[in-house]
mmCIF file of C-alpha atoms and ligand atoms in Angstrom:
data_model
loop_
_atom_site.group_PDB
_atom_site.id
_atom_site.type_symbol
_atom_site.label_atom_id
_atom_site.label_comp_id
_atom_site.label_asym_id
_atom_site.label_seq_id
_atom_site.Cartn_x
_atom_site.Cartn_y
_atom_site.Cartn_z
ATOM 1 C CA MET A 22 -5.580 10.855 12.689
ATOM 2 C CA THR A 23 -2.079 11.120 11.161
ATOM 3 C CA ASP A 24 -1.912 10.046 7.611
ATOM 4 C CA LEU A 25 0.104 6.661 8.980
ATOM 5 C CA VAL A 26 -2.372 4.254 9.689
ATOM 6 C CA ASN A 27 -1.114 1.775 12.554
ATOM 7 C CA ILE A 28 -2.453 -1.705 12.246
ATOM 8 C CA ALA A 29 -2.639 -4.668 14.638
ATOM 9 C CA VAL A 30 -2.851 -8.082 13.361
ATOM 10 C CA ILE A 31 -4.776 -10.554 15.545
ATOM 11 C CA GLY A 32 -3.796 -14.287 14.969
ATOM 12 C CA SER A 33 -0.467 -15.097 13.445
ATOM 13 C CA GLY A 34 -1.249 -18.711 12.446
ATOM 14 C CA TYR A 35 -1.260 -20.104 8.854
ATOM 15 C CA TRP A 36 -2.862 -17.165 7.399
ATOM 16 C CA GLY A 37 -1.882 -14.175 9.363
ATOM 17 C CA PRO A 38 1.708 -14.210 8.424
ATOM 18 C CA ASN A 39 0.782 -13.332 4.888
ATOM 19 C CA LEU A 40 -1.108 -10.344 6.067
ATOM 20 C CA ILE A 41 1.488 -9.345 8.562
ATOM 21 C CA ARG A 42 4.122 -9.444 5.709
ATOM 22 C CA ASN A 43 1.855 -7.506 3.312
ATOM 23 C CA ILE A 44 0.768 -4.960 5.878
ATOM 24 C CA ALA A 45 4.438 -4.215 6.946
ATOM 25 C CA GLY A 46 5.366 -3.524 3.283
ATOM 26 C CA LEU A 47 2.686 -0.860 2.899
ATOM 27 C CA PRO A 48 3.695 3.082 2.361
ATOM 28 C CA ASN A 49 0.875 4.466 4.405
ATOM 29 C CA ALA A 50 0.748 2.039 7.169
ATOM 30 C CA ALA A 51 2.853 0.666 9.987
ATOM 31 C CA LEU A 52 2.661 -2.727 11.551
ATOM 32 C CA HIS A 53 2.165 -1.735 15.048
ATOM 33 C CA THR A 54 1.204 -4.635 16.959
ATOM 34 C CA VAL A 55 1.191 -8.415 16.388
ATOM 35 C CA CYS A 56 -1.003 -10.107 18.678
ATOM 36 C CA ASP A 57 -1.392 -14.018 19.036
ATOM 37 C CA LEU A 58 -1.951 -16.338 22.282
ATOM 38 C CA ASN A 59 1.031 -18.561 20.980
ATOM 39 C CA PRO A 60 4.300 -17.128 22.396
ATOM 40 C CA LYS A 61 6.436 -18.834 19.445
ATOM 41 C CA ALA A 62 4.240 -16.896 16.854
ATOM 42 C CA LEU A 63 5.249 -13.594 18.925
ATOM 43 C CA THR A 64 8.530 -14.407 19.108
ATOM 44 C CA GLN A 65 8.885 -14.812 15.405
ATOM 45 C CA ASN A 66 7.090 -11.671 14.470
ATOM 46 C CA ALA A 67 9.348 -9.821 17.140
ATOM 47 C CA GLN A 68 12.492 -10.880 15.255
ATOM 48 C CA ARG A 69 11.344 -10.458 11.790
ATOM 49 C CA TYR A 70 9.721 -7.117 12.536
ATOM 50 C CA PRO A 71 11.769 -5.309 15.151
ATOM 51 C CA GLY A 72 9.919 -1.980 15.463
ATOM 52 C CA THR A 73 6.633 -4.005 15.944
ATOM 53 C CA ARG A 74 5.058 -4.672 19.334
ATOM 54 C CA THR A 75 3.800 -8.010 20.080
ATOM 55 C CA THR A 76 1.224 -9.281 22.845
ATOM 56 C CA PRO A 77 -0.974 -12.378 23.772
ATOM 57 C CA ASP A 78 -3.490 -9.634 24.911
ATOM 58 C CA TYR A 79 -6.228 -8.455 22.645
ATOM 59 C CA ALA A 80 -7.931 -6.334 25.117
ATOM 60 C CA ALA A 81 -4.583 -4.287 25.561
ATOM 61 C CA VAL A 82 -4.446 -3.761 21.902
ATOM 62 C CA LEU A 83 -7.979 -2.220 21.641
ATOM 63 C CA ALA A 84 -7.147 -0.118 24.549
ATOM 64 C CA ASP A 85 -4.138 1.432 23.006
ATOM 65 C CA PRO A 86 -5.036 4.724 21.468
ATOM 66 C CA ASP A 87 -2.024 4.456 18.756
ATOM 67 C CA VAL A 88 -3.745 1.443 17.139
ATOM 68 C CA HIS A 89 -6.156 2.655 14.688
ATOM 69 C CA ALA A 90 -7.106 -0.419 12.973
ATOM 70 C CA VAL A 91 -6.961 -4.232 13.556
ATOM 71 C CA VAL A 92 -7.085 -7.140 11.450
ATOM 72 C CA LEU A 93 -8.537 -10.055 12.524
ATOM 73 C CA ALA A 94 -6.917 -13.451 11.249
ATOM 74 C CA THR A 95 -8.118 -15.622 14.089
ATOM 75 C CA PRO A 96 -10.433 -18.850 13.751
ATOM 76 C CA ALA A 97 -13.718 -17.748 12.387
ATOM 77 C CA HIS A 98 -15.750 -18.754 15.366
ATOM 78 C CA LEU A 99 -14.114 -15.715 17.333
ATOM 79 C CA HIS A 100 -14.731 -13.115 14.589
ATOM 80 C CA ALA A 101 -18.267 -11.750 15.364
ATOM 81 C CA GLU A 102 -17.077 -11.137 19.181
ATOM 82 C CA MET A 103 -13.658 -9.852 18.376
ATOM 83 C CA ALA A 104 -14.856 -7.469 15.664
ATOM 84 C CA ARG A 105 -17.506 -6.082 17.779
ATOM 85 C CA ALA A 106 -15.102 -5.293 20.558
ATOM 86 C CA ALA A 107 -12.847 -3.631 18.142
ATOM 87 C CA ILE A 108 -15.672 -1.510 16.653
ATOM 88 C CA GLU A 109 -16.882 -0.501 19.984
ATOM 89 C CA SER A 110 -13.267 0.511 20.784
ATOM 90 C CA GLY A 111 -13.488 2.841 17.568
ATOM 91 C CA LYS A 112 -11.022 0.856 15.560
ATOM 92 C CA HIS A 113 -11.332 0.218 11.976
ATOM 93 C CA VAL A 114 -11.584 -3.746 11.242
ATOM 94 C CA MET A 115 -10.881 -6.151 8.415
ATOM 95 C CA VAL A 116 -11.954 -9.477 8.969
ATOM 96 C CA GLU A 117 -10.894 -12.576 7.289
ATOM 97 C CA LYS A 118 -13.441 -14.599 5.651
ATOM 98 C CA PRO A 119 -16.021 -15.625 6.795
ATOM 99 C CA LEU A 120 -17.190 -12.460 8.536
ATOM 100 C CA SER A 121 -19.044 -14.433 11.106
ATOM 101 C CA LEU A 122 -20.528 -17.824 11.728
ATOM 102 C CA ARG A 123 -24.087 -16.334 11.794
ATOM 103 C CA ALA A 124 -25.906 -13.872 9.609
ATOM 104 C CA ASP A 125 -27.505 -11.987 12.379
ATOM 105 C CA ASP A 126 -24.098 -11.343 13.823
ATOM 106 C CA ALA A 127 -22.782 -10.225 10.697
ATOM 107 C CA GLN A 128 -25.709 -7.826 10.489
ATOM 108 C CA ALA A 129 -25.054 -6.335 13.861
ATOM 109 C CA LEU A 130 -21.247 -5.648 13.040
ATOM 110 C CA VAL A 131 -22.398 -3.767 9.795
ATOM 111 C CA ALA A 132 -24.904 -1.627 11.950
ATOM 112 C CA LEU A 133 -22.274 -0.965 14.502
ATOM 113 C CA ALA A 134 -19.687 0.006 12.323
ATOM 114 C CA ALA A 135 -22.155 2.542 10.649
ATOM 115 C CA ALA A 136 -23.126 3.844 14.008
ATOM 116 C CA LYS A 137 -19.563 4.200 15.032
ATOM 117 C CA ASN A 138 -18.250 5.616 11.744
ATOM 118 C CA VAL A 139 -15.412 3.232 11.482
ATOM 119 C CA ARG A 140 -14.403 1.077 8.148
ATOM 120 C CA LEU A 141 -15.675 -2.580 8.316
ATOM 121 C CA MET A 142 -14.187 -4.874 5.480
ATOM 122 C CA VAL A 143 -14.117 -8.272 4.958
ATOM 123 C CA GLY A 144 -11.003 -10.244 3.589
ATOM 124 C CA HIS A 145 -12.759 -11.484 0.239
ATOM 125 C CA VAL A 146 -9.207 -11.602 -1.369
ATOM 126 C CA PHE A 147 -10.213 -12.883 -4.755
ATOM 127 C CA ILE A 148 -11.959 -9.545 -5.500
ATOM 128 C CA TYR A 149 -8.534 -7.943 -5.543
ATOM 129 C CA ASN A 150 -7.436 -10.416 -8.069
ATOM 130 C CA PRO A 151 -6.801 -9.083 -11.530
ATOM 131 C CA ALA A 152 -8.586 -12.141 -13.150
ATOM 132 C CA VAL A 153 -11.684 -11.765 -11.168
ATOM 133 C CA VAL A 154 -11.641 -8.060 -11.972
ATOM 134 C CA MET A 155 -11.330 -8.681 -15.719
ATOM 135 C CA LEU A 156 -14.240 -11.211 -15.347
ATOM 136 C CA ARG A 157 -16.311 -8.697 -13.782
ATOM 137 C CA LYS A 158 -15.749 -6.432 -16.419
ATOM 138 C CA LEU A 159 -16.525 -8.861 -19.239
ATOM 139 C CA VAL A 160 -19.709 -9.986 -17.576
ATOM 140 C CA GLN A 161 -20.835 -6.365 -17.028
ATOM 141 C CA GLN A 162 -19.881 -5.076 -20.291
ATOM 142 C CA ASP A 163 -22.104 -7.959 -21.834
ATOM 143 C CA ASP A 164 -19.183 -9.396 -23.801
ATOM 144 C CA LEU A 165 -20.446 -12.586 -22.731
ATOM 145 C CA GLY A 166 -24.181 -11.785 -23.967
ATOM 146 C CA LYS A 167 -26.783 -12.878 -21.782
ATOM 147 C CA MET A 168 -25.601 -14.871 -18.835
ATOM 148 C CA LEU A 169 -26.629 -18.360 -18.737
ATOM 149 C CA TYR A 170 -24.724 -20.218 -15.762
ATOM 150 C CA VAL A 171 -21.540 -20.320 -13.708
ATOM 151 C CA TYR A 172 -19.812 -23.421 -12.146
ATOM 152 C CA SER A 173 -16.991 -23.422 -10.002
ATOM 153 C CA ALA A 174 -14.579 -26.086 -8.477
ATOM 154 C CA ARG A 175 -12.519 -25.382 -5.536
ATOM 155 C CA LEU A 176 -10.777 -28.640 -4.600
ATOM 156 C CA ASN A 177 -7.476 -29.910 -2.922
ATOM 157 C CA LEU A 178 -6.083 -32.713 -0.871
ATOM 158 C CA GLY A 179 -6.598 -30.921 2.615
ATOM 159 C CA ILE A 180 -6.163 -28.483 4.527
ATOM 160 C CA VAL A 181 -8.694 -30.648 6.622
ATOM 161 C CA ARG A 182 -9.894 -28.246 9.080
ATOM 162 C CA ASP A 183 -11.496 -29.016 12.609
ATOM 163 C CA ASP A 184 -13.439 -25.774 13.110
ATOM 164 C CA LEU A 185 -15.286 -25.532 9.832
ATOM 165 C CA ASN A 186 -16.720 -27.751 7.130
ATOM 166 C CA ALA A 187 -15.326 -27.689 3.752
ATOM 167 C CA MET A 188 -18.076 -25.267 2.425
ATOM 168 C CA TRP A 189 -17.624 -22.592 5.209
ATOM 169 C CA ASN A 190 -14.037 -22.623 4.771
ATOM 170 C CA LEU A 191 -13.663 -22.682 0.820
ATOM 171 C CA ALA A 192 -17.023 -21.472 -0.574
ATOM 172 C CA PRO A 193 -16.896 -17.814 0.645
ATOM 173 C CA HIS A 194 -14.233 -17.396 -2.081
ATOM 174 C CA ASP A 195 -16.714 -18.738 -4.837
ATOM 175 C CA PHE A 196 -19.750 -16.901 -3.635
ATOM 176 C CA SER A 197 -17.990 -13.848 -3.011
ATOM 177 C CA ILE A 198 -16.686 -14.055 -6.713
ATOM 178 C CA ILE A 199 -19.799 -14.970 -8.065
ATOM 179 C CA ASN A 200 -21.527 -12.101 -6.330
ATOM 180 C CA TYR A 201 -19.144 -9.646 -7.551
ATOM 181 C CA VAL A 202 -18.936 -10.879 -11.208
ATOM 182 C CA LEU A 203 -22.755 -10.958 -11.770
ATOM 183 C CA ASP A 204 -23.167 -7.583 -9.322
ATOM 184 C CA SER A 205 -26.028 -9.719 -7.871
ATOM 185 C CA ALA A 206 -27.084 -11.801 -4.968
ATOM 186 C CA PRO A 207 -28.982 -15.324 -5.030
ATOM 187 C CA VAL A 208 -32.607 -15.644 -4.239
ATOM 188 C CA ARG A 209 -32.423 -19.283 -3.661
ATOM 189 C CA VAL A 210 -30.011 -21.629 -2.396
ATOM 190 C CA SER A 211 -29.585 -25.499 -2.430
ATOM 191 C CA ALA A 212 -26.996 -27.947 -1.256
ATOM 192 C CA ARG A 213 -25.777 -31.302 -0.497
ATOM 193 C CA GLY A 214 -22.726 -32.016 1.869
ATOM 194 C CA PHE A 215 -21.151 -35.399 2.832
ATOM 195 C CA ARG A 216 -19.019 -36.409 5.525
ATOM 196 C CA LEU A 217 -16.783 -38.889 3.975
ATOM 197 C CA LEU A 218 -14.085 -38.964 6.527
ATOM 198 C CA GLY A 219 -16.569 -40.004 9.250
ATOM 199 C CA ARG A 220 -16.146 -36.711 11.272
ATOM 200 C CA LYS A 221 -18.670 -34.196 12.300
ATOM 201 C CA LEU A 222 -17.946 -31.850 9.428
ATOM 202 C CA GLU A 223 -18.517 -32.232 5.792
ATOM 203 C CA ASP A 224 -15.638 -32.609 3.522
ATOM 204 C CA VAL A 225 -17.583 -32.090 0.239
ATOM 205 C CA ALA A 226 -20.227 -30.024 -0.673
ATOM 206 C CA PHE A 227 -22.220 -29.046 -3.987
ATOM 207 C CA VAL A 228 -23.970 -25.851 -3.702
ATOM 208 C CA THR A 229 -26.645 -24.642 -6.172
ATOM 209 C CA LEU A 230 -27.298 -20.700 -6.237
ATOM 210 C CA GLU A 231 -30.056 -19.232 -8.084
ATOM 211 C CA TYR A 232 -29.740 -15.700 -9.361
ATOM 212 C CA PRO A 233 -32.293 -13.036 -10.385
ATOM 213 C CA GLY A 234 -32.839 -13.337 -14.070
ATOM 214 C CA GLY A 235 -32.515 -17.347 -14.189
ATOM 215 C CA VAL A 236 -28.807 -17.394 -13.814
ATOM 216 C CA VAL A 237 -27.733 -20.456 -12.050
ATOM 217 C CA ALA A 238 -24.405 -21.008 -10.241
ATOM 218 C CA HIS A 239 -22.798 -24.346 -9.289
ATOM 219 C CA VAL A 240 -20.030 -24.532 -6.493
ATOM 220 C CA HIS A 241 -18.208 -27.734 -5.773
ATOM 221 C CA VAL A 242 -15.780 -27.720 -2.678
ATOM 222 C CA SER A 243 -13.916 -30.408 -1.309
ATOM 223 C CA TRP A 244 -10.624 -31.106 0.536
ATOM 224 C CA LEU A 245 -10.788 -34.745 -0.659
ATOM 225 C CA ASP A 246 -9.027 -34.356 -4.118
ATOM 226 C CA PRO A 247 -5.848 -35.455 -5.668
ATOM 227 C CA GLY A 248 -5.010 -32.088 -6.630
ATOM 228 C CA LYS A 249 -5.410 -28.198 -6.425
ATOM 229 C CA VAL A 250 -8.118 -27.208 -8.603
ATOM 230 C CA ARG A 251 -9.518 -23.786 -8.516
ATOM 231 C CA ARG A 252 -11.677 -23.215 -11.894
ATOM 232 C CA MET A 253 -14.623 -21.124 -12.803
ATOM 233 C CA THR A 254 -16.488 -21.236 -16.007
ATOM 234 C CA PHE A 255 -18.782 -18.354 -16.827
ATOM 235 C CA VAL A 256 -21.239 -19.271 -19.683
ATOM 236 C CA GLY A 257 -23.039 -16.572 -21.746
ATOM 237 C CA ASP A 258 -25.069 -17.151 -24.707
ATOM 238 C CA GLN A 259 -22.308 -15.531 -26.909
ATOM 239 C CA LYS A 260 -19.191 -16.201 -25.463
ATOM 240 C CA MET A 261 -17.564 -18.452 -22.498
ATOM 241 C CA VAL A 262 -14.844 -17.700 -19.988
ATOM 242 C CA VAL A 263 -12.854 -20.284 -18.214
ATOM 243 C CA TYR A 264 -11.159 -19.013 -15.250
ATOM 244 C CA ASP A 265 -7.967 -21.097 -13.940
ATOM 245 C CA ASP A 266 -6.620 -19.489 -10.692
ATOM 246 C CA VAL A 267 -3.988 -22.410 -10.756
ATOM 247 C CA SER A 268 -2.462 -21.637 -14.171
ATOM 248 C CA GLN A 269 0.595 -19.805 -14.295
ATOM 249 C CA ASP A 270 0.176 -17.884 -17.700
ATOM 250 C CA GLU A 271 -3.594 -18.415 -19.019
ATOM 251 C CA ARG A 272 -5.567 -17.677 -15.959
ATOM 252 C CA ILE A 273 -8.597 -16.309 -18.111
ATOM 253 C CA ARG A 274 -9.465 -17.873 -21.623
ATOM 254 C CA ILE A 275 -12.214 -16.251 -23.465
ATOM 255 C CA TYR A 276 -13.920 -18.695 -25.704
ATOM 256 C CA ASP A 277 -15.988 -17.004 -28.644
ATOM 257 C CA ARG A 278 -18.249 -20.004 -28.660
ATOM 258 C CA GLY A 279 -21.857 -20.766 -28.114
ATOM 259 C CA VAL A 280 -24.907 -22.371 -29.231
ATOM 260 C CA MET A 281 -27.784 -21.113 -31.162
ATOM 261 C CA PRO A 282 -30.781 -21.896 -33.289
ATOM 262 C CA ASP A 283 -30.087 -22.766 -37.099
ATOM 263 C CA LYS A 284 -30.531 -20.385 -39.626
ATOM 264 C CA LEU A 285 -33.295 -22.494 -41.344
ATOM 265 C CA PRO A 286 -35.456 -25.019 -40.268
ATOM 266 C CA ASP A 287 -35.113 -28.781 -40.628
ATOM 267 C CA ALA A 288 -37.393 -31.279 -42.606
ATOM 268 C CA TYR A 289 -39.822 -31.070 -39.813
ATOM 269 C CA GLY A 290 -40.033 -27.119 -39.606
ATOM 270 C CA GLU A 291 -38.034 -27.264 -36.336
ATOM 271 C CA PHE A 292 -35.151 -25.046 -35.692
ATOM 272 C CA ARG A 293 -32.106 -27.258 -34.305
ATOM 273 C CA MET A 294 -29.673 -25.879 -31.936
ATOM 274 C CA ILE A 295 -26.187 -25.815 -33.506
ATOM 275 C CA THR A 296 -22.800 -25.167 -31.807
ATOM 276 C CA ARG A 297 -20.668 -22.101 -32.875
ATOM 277 C CA GLY A 298 -16.942 -22.490 -32.885
ATOM 278 C CA GLY A 299 -14.489 -19.591 -32.684
ATOM 279 C CA ASP A 300 -11.135 -18.087 -31.471
ATOM 280 C CA VAL A 301 -9.924 -18.424 -28.081
ATOM 281 C CA GLN A 302 -8.301 -15.278 -26.278
ATOM 282 C CA ILE A 303 -5.923 -15.055 -23.574
ATOM 283 C CA PRO A 304 -5.846 -11.681 -22.100
ATOM 284 C CA ARG A 305 -2.686 -10.467 -20.207
ATOM 285 C CA LEU A 306 -3.307 -9.833 -16.451
ATOM 286 C CA ASP A 307 -1.596 -7.595 -14.125
ATOM 287 C CA THR A 308 0.603 -9.438 -11.831
ATOM 288 C CA THR A 309 -0.006 -7.477 -8.275
ATOM 289 C CA GLU A 310 -0.478 -9.881 -5.343
ATOM 290 C CA PRO A 311 -4.219 -9.577 -4.263
ATOM 291 C CA LEU A 312 -3.537 -9.773 -0.521
ATOM 292 C CA ARG A 313 -1.433 -6.751 -0.951
ATOM 293 C CA ALA A 314 -3.945 -5.016 -3.169
ATOM 294 C CA GLU A 315 -6.560 -5.963 -0.497
ATOM 295 C CA CYS A 316 -4.428 -4.734 2.574
ATOM 296 C CA ALA A 317 -3.548 -1.453 0.537
ATOM 297 C CA HIS A 318 -7.277 -1.033 -0.079
ATOM 298 C CA PHE A 319 -8.370 -1.165 3.733
ATOM 299 C CA VAL A 320 -5.644 1.500 4.294
ATOM 300 C CA GLU A 321 -6.939 3.511 1.715
ATOM 301 C CA SER A 322 -10.735 3.192 2.675
ATOM 302 C CA ILE A 323 -9.559 4.308 6.234
ATOM 303 C CA ARG A 324 -7.548 7.293 4.997
ATOM 304 C CA ASN A 325 -10.532 8.647 2.810
ATOM 305 C CA GLY A 326 -13.451 7.527 4.899
ATOM 306 C CA SER A 327 -14.707 5.473 1.927
ATOM 307 C CA MET A 328 -16.800 2.316 1.938
ATOM 308 C CA PRO A 329 -14.519 -0.735 1.347
ATOM 309 C CA LEU A 330 -15.016 -2.506 -1.828
ATOM 310 C CA THR A 331 -15.310 -5.767 0.062
ATOM 311 C CA SER A 332 -17.690 -4.170 2.798
ATOM 312 C CA GLY A 333 -19.058 -5.508 6.042
ATOM 313 C CA GLN A 334 -22.444 -5.895 3.819
ATOM 314 C CA ASP A 335 -20.734 -7.947 1.109
ATOM 315 C CA GLY A 336 -19.624 -10.015 4.100
ATOM 316 C CA TYR A 337 -22.972 -10.438 5.655
ATOM 317 C CA ARG A 338 -24.425 -11.357 2.110
ATOM 318 C CA VAL A 339 -21.778 -14.147 1.777
ATOM 319 C CA VAL A 340 -22.666 -15.348 5.446
ATOM 320 C CA GLN A 341 -26.266 -15.420 4.776
ATOM 321 C CA MET A 342 -25.550 -17.601 1.640
ATOM 322 C CA LEU A 343 -23.450 -20.012 3.727
ATOM 323 C CA GLU A 344 -26.005 -20.299 6.636
ATOM 324 C CA ALA A 345 -28.841 -20.948 4.083
ATOM 325 C CA ALA A 346 -26.743 -23.354 2.339
ATOM 326 C CA GLN A 347 -26.106 -25.172 5.543
ATOM 327 C CA GLN A 348 -29.762 -25.227 6.341
ATOM 328 C CA SER A 349 -30.358 -26.689 2.986
ATOM 329 C CA MET A 350 -27.689 -29.398 3.554
ATOM 330 C CA ASN A 351 -28.919 -30.223 6.980
ATOM 331 C CA ALA A 352 -32.470 -31.003 5.093
ATOM 332 C CA ASP A 353 -30.789 -33.159 2.252
ATOM 333 C CA GLY A 354 -30.810 -30.212 -0.323
ATOM 334 C CA ALA A 355 -34.300 -28.783 0.144
ATOM 335 C CA PRO A 356 -34.244 -25.252 -1.254
ATOM 336 C CA VAL A 357 -33.606 -22.454 1.001
ATOM 337 C CA ASP A 358 -35.142 -18.921 -0.090
ATOM 338 C CA LEU A 359 -33.115 -15.900 0.279
ATOM 339 C CA ALA A 360 -34.870 -12.697 1.620
HETATM 340 N N1 NAD B 404 -8.291 -15.430 2.511
HETATM 341 C C1 NAD B 404 -7.350 -16.729 2.476
HETATM 342 O O1 NAD B 404 -7.388 -17.488 1.399
HETATM 343 C C2 NAD B 404 -7.413 -17.662 3.767
HETATM 344 C C3 NAD B 404 -6.731 -18.756 3.833
HETATM 345 C C4 NAD B 404 -6.637 -19.335 4.938
HETATM 346 C C5 NAD B 404 -7.262 -18.906 6.150
HETATM 347 N N2 NAD B 404 -8.143 -17.869 5.914
HETATM 348 C C6 NAD B 404 -8.801 -17.145 6.935
HETATM 349 O O2 NAD B 404 -8.062 -16.817 8.181
HETATM 350 C C7 NAD B 404 -8.429 -17.052 9.449
HETATM 351 C C8 NAD B 404 -7.507 -17.859 10.205
HETATM 352 O O3 NAD B 404 -7.273 -19.186 9.759
HETATM 353 P P1 NAD B 404 -5.958 -19.828 9.996
HETATM 354 O O4 NAD B 404 -5.950 -20.966 9.134
HETATM 355 O O5 NAD B 404 -4.487 -18.908 9.998
HETATM 356 O O6 NAD B 404 -6.065 -20.235 11.414
HETATM 357 P P2 NAD B 404 -4.970 -21.040 12.531
HETATM 358 O O7 NAD B 404 -5.611 -21.485 13.397
HETATM 359 O O8 NAD B 404 -3.858 -21.460 11.604
HETATM 360 O O9 NAD B 404 -4.520 -19.418 13.050
HETATM 361 C C9 NAD B 404 -5.164 -18.708 14.010
HETATM 362 C C10 NAD B 404 -4.446 -17.963 15.217
HETATM 363 O O10 NAD B 404 -4.986 -17.211 15.967
HETATM 364 C C11 NAD B 404 -4.601 -17.227 17.115
HETATM 365 N N3 NAD B 404 -5.629 -16.841 18.318
HETATM 366 C C12 NAD B 404 -6.668 -17.622 18.557
HETATM 367 N N4 NAD B 404 -7.598 -16.848 19.588
HETATM 368 C C13 NAD B 404 -6.949 -15.777 19.800
HETATM 369 C C14 NAD B 404 -6.982 -14.523 20.663
HETATM 370 N N5 NAD B 404 -7.941 -14.492 21.431
HETATM 371 N N6 NAD B 404 -6.059 -13.811 20.537
HETATM 372 C C15 NAD B 404 -5.189 -13.691 19.847
HETATM 373 N N7 NAD B 404 -5.003 -14.689 18.907
HETATM 374 C C16 NAD B 404 -5.401 -15.682 18.822
HETATM 375 C C17 NAD B 404 -4.104 -18.666 17.234
HETATM 376 O O11 NAD B 404 -3.142 -18.918 18.283
HETATM 377 C C18 NAD B 404 -3.404 -18.802 16.031
HETATM 378 O O12 NAD B 404 -2.216 -18.408 15.670
HETATM 379 C C19 NAD B 404 -9.872 -17.953 9.079
HETATM 380 O O13 NAD B 404 -10.931 -16.932 9.289
HETATM 381 C C20 NAD B 404 -9.842 -18.471 7.760
HETATM 382 O O14 NAD B 404 -10.746 -18.621 7.105
HETATM 383 C C21 NAD B 404 -8.176 -17.310 4.883
#
């Protein structure tokens, strides 16, 4: 293969144009083709990117030997089949989240990509966010002490989707971030979901994830909230961190605070728990656009033949969590063990 990676983006609806823009701007890649069933989307892309081919025919993209890699930004129910076909054709594939709607499909994709020796990457974009990279560093270097718990809120008014419930649409972000920051995967999941708009799909969900070592994570997702909230709190026994992705200049706040037993026993000989207050630190963060970093990483993993940071295996793990959470939700919150 030449050094330039020729990429076809499939799906130019709401999210695809962001991928297209970033890929078109990469130094070691070319936006070779944009494929969509919608003729309007093709016309717009042909005007914006004159050297790029446009087609509604996915099979033709896969048959084109000049296309080295495909990026799938199509609706989630199409991911598994479209990714399978691409890998079978020998293309490297980046799939938007969620990797698939079934864990066994995701697992099959991972195995197929390994057999065909192509890169399979999932678009867990927050892993390329400098704030999340810092969170992982803080936790992995034990700066927070022993991790106790995590909670996350990803809320907004809309976008109310017709194809996926709020959990399948939004929680892949929280799940992928928490797995990455803790460098772990949960062993047990329970979830409640509510269909408040009277449709078939849950609009609000509360998911509890239990990680090895007793670390618990709670994830609240909703598209029925007055405003945009993307906030995560990581609580250790020494320090606590709040990650507010909506904040302009204080996305990470590190609180040197905690709760600990008093040094001396009280009148009854008991050690009471006392709070410890301390400074708040607001570190400076890199301003690279996470989606650009994600697209650049895909290209580099192809050029180097290396496993992407957000691999098919990571995508599989998140789908497995979503599937287990859905199973729990369908059983009114009964916990589901993950192997
Ligand atoms: N990472 C993020 O923050 C983020 C944000 C939004 C969406 N997404 C993901 O991106 C994906 C797409 O979501 P969206 O909101 O853009 O959906 P969308 O429905 O707006 O766009 C999907 C596009 O795919 C096209 N399409 C459908 N079938 C096709 C086919 N067989 N061949 C070619 N084109 C086809 C449609 O015409 C449409 O233009 C989903 O997986 C979603 O979860 C990710």
